[in-house]
Amino acid sequence: MKKIALLLTMGILAFNSWSCNETPTAPQIPGENEIWFRNGAVTPKNLNVSIGTTVTWTNMDVETHSVDSGTFMNPTQDFPSSKNLTEGERFSHRFTEAGSFPFYCSIHQTQQSETGTINVN
């Protein structure tokens, strides 16, 4: 009986030490009003928000990215450009008027995967 109790105790301790050492995984999708640069693309490409919403772009990629207003062929000044964002860095902008606001990464300006639109209602 003592052997069974000892084996059960050892099993419980082994399981607890294994489960306590698990590394939490990062979220797999952006949060509300958030856009990620990840694996050379932006997610989501289109985001619908209300007037007064702050949108945050986060670089989840190992490569440096930027957030610029407009498109490669038609840059605009609808909102200020970010600095170059290294992995883990963020850029936020509050949209105060209605409209469609395209954005792109000027570092990788010809990659369609790094473009998107913020639609403000």
XYZ file of C-alpha atoms in Angstrom, residues 1 9 12 15 17 20-21 24 34 41 44 49 53 55 79 84-85 91 93 95 97 102 104 112 118 120-121:
27
model
C 0.000 0.000 0.000
C 2.659 10.973 -5.126
C 1.389 13.802 -9.270
C 2.806 15.950 -13.730
C 6.296 20.088 -12.536
C 4.051 24.352 -14.574
C 6.952 24.593 -17.009
C 2.430 30.239 -22.674
C -5.140 45.993 -33.922
C 1.868 40.354 -44.424
C -6.312 41.924 -41.030
C -13.835 51.062 -36.907
C -11.123 54.701 -32.521
C -5.873 51.618 -34.276
C -2.267 60.256 -40.886
C 10.601 52.046 -38.659
C 9.155 49.386 -36.352
C 2.434 52.450 -33.747
C -3.241 56.467 -34.602
C -9.058 58.216 -36.511
C -13.141 61.485 -39.249
C -5.323 52.916 -47.117
C 1.243 50.371 -46.674
C 0.667 43.838 -51.814
C -8.922 51.301 -42.318
C -13.937 54.621 -40.437
C -17.719 55.043 -40.009
